[in-house]
Short mmCIF file of C-alpha atoms in Angstrom, two decimals:
data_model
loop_
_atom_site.label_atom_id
_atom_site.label_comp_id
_atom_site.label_asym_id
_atom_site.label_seq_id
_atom_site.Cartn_x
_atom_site.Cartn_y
_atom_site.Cartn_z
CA UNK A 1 89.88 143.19 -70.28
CA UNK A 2 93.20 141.96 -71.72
CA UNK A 3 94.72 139.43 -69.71
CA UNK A 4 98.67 140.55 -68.47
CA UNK A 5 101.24 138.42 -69.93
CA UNK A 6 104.51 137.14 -67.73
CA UNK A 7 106.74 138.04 -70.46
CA UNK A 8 106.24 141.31 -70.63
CA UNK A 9 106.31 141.85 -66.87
CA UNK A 10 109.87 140.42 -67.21
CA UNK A 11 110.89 142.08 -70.61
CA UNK A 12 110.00 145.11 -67.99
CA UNK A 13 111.92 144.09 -65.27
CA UNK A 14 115.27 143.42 -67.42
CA UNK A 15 114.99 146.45 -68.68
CA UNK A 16 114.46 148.37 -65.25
CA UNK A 17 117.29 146.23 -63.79
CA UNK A 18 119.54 147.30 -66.21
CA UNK A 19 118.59 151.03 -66.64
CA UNK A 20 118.86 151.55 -62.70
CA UNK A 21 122.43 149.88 -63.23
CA UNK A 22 123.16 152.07 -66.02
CA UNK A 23 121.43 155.50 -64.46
CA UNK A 24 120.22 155.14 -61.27
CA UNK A 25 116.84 154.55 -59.50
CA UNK A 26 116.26 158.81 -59.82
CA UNK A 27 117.58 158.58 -63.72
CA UNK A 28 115.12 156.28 -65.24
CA UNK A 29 111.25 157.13 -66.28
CA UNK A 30 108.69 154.87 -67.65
CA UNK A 31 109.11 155.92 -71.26
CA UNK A 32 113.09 154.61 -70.76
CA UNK A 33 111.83 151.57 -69.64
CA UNK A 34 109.16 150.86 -72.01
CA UNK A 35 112.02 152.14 -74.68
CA UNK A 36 114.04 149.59 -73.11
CA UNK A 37 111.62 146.73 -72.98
CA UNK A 38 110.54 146.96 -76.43
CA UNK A 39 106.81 147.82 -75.39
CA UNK A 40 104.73 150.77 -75.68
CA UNK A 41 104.58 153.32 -73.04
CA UNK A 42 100.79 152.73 -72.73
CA UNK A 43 101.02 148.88 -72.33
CA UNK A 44 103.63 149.53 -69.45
CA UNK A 45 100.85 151.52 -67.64
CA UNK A 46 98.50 148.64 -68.37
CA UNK A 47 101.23 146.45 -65.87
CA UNK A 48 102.24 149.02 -63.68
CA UNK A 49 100.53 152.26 -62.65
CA UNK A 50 103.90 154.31 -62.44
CA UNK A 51 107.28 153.76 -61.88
CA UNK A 52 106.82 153.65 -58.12
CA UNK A 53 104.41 150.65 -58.34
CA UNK A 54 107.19 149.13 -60.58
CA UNK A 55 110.22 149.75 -58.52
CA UNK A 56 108.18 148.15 -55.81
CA UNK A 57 107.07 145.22 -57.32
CA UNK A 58 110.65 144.76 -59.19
CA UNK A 59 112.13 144.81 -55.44
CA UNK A 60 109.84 142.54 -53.64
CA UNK A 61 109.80 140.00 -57.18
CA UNK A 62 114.10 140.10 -56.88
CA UNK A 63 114.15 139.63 -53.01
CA UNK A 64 111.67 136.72 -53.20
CA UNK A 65 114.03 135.01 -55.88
CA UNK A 66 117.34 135.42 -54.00
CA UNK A 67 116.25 133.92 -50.98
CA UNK A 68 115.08 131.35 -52.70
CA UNK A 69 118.32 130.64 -54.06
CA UNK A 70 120.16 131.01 -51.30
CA UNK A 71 118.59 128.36 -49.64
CA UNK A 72 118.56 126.31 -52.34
CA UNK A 73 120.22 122.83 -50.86
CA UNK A 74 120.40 123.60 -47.13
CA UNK A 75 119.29 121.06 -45.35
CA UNK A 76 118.67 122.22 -41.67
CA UNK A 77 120.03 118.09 -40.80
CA UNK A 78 123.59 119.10 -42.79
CA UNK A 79 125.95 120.15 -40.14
CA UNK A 80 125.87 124.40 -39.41
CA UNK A 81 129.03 124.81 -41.12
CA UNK A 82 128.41 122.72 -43.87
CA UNK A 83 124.81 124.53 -44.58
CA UNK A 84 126.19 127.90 -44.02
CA UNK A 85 128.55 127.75 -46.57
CA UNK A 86 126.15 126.20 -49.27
CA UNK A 87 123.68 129.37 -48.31
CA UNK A 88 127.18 131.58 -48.41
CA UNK A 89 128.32 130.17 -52.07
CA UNK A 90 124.37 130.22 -53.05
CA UNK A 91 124.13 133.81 -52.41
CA UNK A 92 128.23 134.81 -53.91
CA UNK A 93 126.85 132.67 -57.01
CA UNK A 94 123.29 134.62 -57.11
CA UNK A 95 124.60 138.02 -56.90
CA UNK A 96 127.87 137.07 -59.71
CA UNK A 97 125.40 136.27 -62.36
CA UNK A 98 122.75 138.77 -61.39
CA UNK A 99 125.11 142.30 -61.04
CA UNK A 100 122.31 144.42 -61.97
CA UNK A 101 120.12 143.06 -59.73
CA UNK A 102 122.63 143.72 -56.70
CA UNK A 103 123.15 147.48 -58.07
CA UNK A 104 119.23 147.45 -57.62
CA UNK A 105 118.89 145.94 -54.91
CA UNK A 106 121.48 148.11 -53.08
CA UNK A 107 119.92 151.46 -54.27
CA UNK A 108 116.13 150.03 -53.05
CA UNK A 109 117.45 149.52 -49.35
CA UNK A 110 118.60 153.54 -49.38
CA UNK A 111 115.11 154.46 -51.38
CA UNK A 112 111.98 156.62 -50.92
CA UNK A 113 110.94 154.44 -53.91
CA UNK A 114 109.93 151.30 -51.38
CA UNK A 115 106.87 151.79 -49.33
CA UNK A 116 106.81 150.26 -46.26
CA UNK A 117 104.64 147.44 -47.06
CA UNK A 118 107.50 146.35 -49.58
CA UNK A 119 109.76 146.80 -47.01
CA UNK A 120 107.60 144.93 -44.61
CA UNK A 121 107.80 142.49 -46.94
CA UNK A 122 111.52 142.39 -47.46
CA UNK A 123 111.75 141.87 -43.85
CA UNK A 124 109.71 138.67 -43.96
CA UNK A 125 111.82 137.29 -46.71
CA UNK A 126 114.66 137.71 -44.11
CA UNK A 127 113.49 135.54 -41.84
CA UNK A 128 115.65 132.30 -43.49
CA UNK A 129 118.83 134.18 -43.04
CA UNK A 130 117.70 135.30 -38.90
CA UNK A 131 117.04 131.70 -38.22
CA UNK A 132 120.20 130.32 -40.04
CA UNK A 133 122.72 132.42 -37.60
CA UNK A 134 120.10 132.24 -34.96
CA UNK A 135 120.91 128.36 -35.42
CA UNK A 136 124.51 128.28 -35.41
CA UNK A 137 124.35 130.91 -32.06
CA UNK A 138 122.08 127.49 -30.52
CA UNK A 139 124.99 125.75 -31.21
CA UNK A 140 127.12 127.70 -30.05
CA UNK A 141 129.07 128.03 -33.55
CA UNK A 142 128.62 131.88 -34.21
CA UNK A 143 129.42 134.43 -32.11
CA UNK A 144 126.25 136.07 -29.29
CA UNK A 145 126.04 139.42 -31.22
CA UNK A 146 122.99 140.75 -32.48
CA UNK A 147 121.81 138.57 -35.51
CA UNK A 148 121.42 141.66 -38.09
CA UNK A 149 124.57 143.00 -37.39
CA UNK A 150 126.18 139.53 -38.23
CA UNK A 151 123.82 139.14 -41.30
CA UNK A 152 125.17 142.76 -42.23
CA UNK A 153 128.56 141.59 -41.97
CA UNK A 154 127.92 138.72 -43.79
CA UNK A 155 126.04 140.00 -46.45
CA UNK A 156 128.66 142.92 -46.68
CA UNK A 157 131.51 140.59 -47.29
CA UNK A 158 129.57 138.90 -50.02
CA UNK A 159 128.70 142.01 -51.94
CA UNK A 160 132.07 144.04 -51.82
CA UNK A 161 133.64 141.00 -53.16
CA UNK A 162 131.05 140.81 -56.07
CA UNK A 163 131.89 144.54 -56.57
CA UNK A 164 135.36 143.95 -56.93
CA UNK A 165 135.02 140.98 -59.01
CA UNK A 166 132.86 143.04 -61.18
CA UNK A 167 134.36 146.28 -61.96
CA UNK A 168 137.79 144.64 -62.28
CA UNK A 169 136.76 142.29 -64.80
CA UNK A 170 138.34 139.46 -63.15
CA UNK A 171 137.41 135.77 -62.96
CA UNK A 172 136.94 134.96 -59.15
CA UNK A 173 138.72 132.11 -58.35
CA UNK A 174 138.52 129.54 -56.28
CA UNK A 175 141.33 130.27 -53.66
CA UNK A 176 139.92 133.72 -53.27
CA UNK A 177 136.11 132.65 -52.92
CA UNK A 178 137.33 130.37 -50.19
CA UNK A 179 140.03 132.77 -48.51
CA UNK A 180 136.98 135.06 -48.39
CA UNK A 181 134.50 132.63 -46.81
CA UNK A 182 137.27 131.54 -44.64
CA UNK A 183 137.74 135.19 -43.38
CA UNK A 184 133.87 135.45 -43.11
CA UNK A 185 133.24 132.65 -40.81
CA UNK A 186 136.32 133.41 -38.74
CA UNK A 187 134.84 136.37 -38.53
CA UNK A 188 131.63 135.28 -36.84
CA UNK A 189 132.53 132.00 -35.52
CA UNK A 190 131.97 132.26 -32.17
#
């Protein structure tokens, strides 16, 4: 049996990440991805059964990573505000330098693509960003609404902003990252 090598499973996912971008989640097949990646169509079916076992595996692989990065530096010691805005700069940072990742992610939350396990999943990874506004609602910091709603908010902010930086071809700069946080926290400040 021929042992699966880790750069070809992300050879695969670079080139998923940026087909979806390009066409859609519906658009793509495995031969465009294989295309894509450089690989044959059979040795993609060696890592992946089909495109829905890829799709799902791609999803889970990019929501594990950018939680991880988001929480890279918070310290739950650092003041709320403080750590808050690290995981809010972590995340505005993340999904800058990783568009088509966002533009997949997005289209995997609306899917039929993710099975519920993955989505199970998904929710797990969440967790972090529950407890974080659960934490500043303890300390009476954010505002007593329900915790996804904020999150969606939150999260909302951060992605129409990376949108707009995007497609407009603009550097973001400073004074606009921190007017936007700014509005964000006044937002859900409490």
């Amino acid at each position: 049996m021929k042992l699966k090598d880790d750069r070809k499973v992300e050879l695969i996912f670079e080139a998923a990440l940026k087909l979806v971008a390009q066409k859609g989640l519906s658009g793509i097949t495995m031969g465009d991805i294989s295309r894509e990646a450089g690989i044959a169509t059979g040795t993609l079916y060696v890592y992946f059964t089909g495109k829905d076992e890829l799709i799902n595996a791609l999803f889970a692989a990019s929501r594990a990573n950018s939680v991880q990065v988001a929480f890279r530096g918070y310290e739950l010691t650092t003041p709320f505000k403080l750590g808050f805005r690290t995981v809010w700069m972590n995340i505005l940072r993340y999904k800058l330098q990783h568009f088509e990742e966002v533009v997949f992610l997005e289209q995997c939350y609306h899917s039929p693509y993710i099975t519920e396990e993955t989505r199970e999943r998904a929710r797990e990874l969440a967790v972090p960003f529950y407890d974080l506004i659960e934490r500043g609602q303890q300390e009476m910091l954010i505002k007593t609404a329900d915790t996804g709603l904020l999150l969606t908010f939150m999260m909302g902010a951060i992605n129409e902003l990376v949108k707009q930086t995007h497609y407009s071809n603009e550097t973001l700069s400073k004074k606009k990252i921190d007017l936007t946080f700014d509005l964000c926290w006044d937002a859900l400040k409490a």
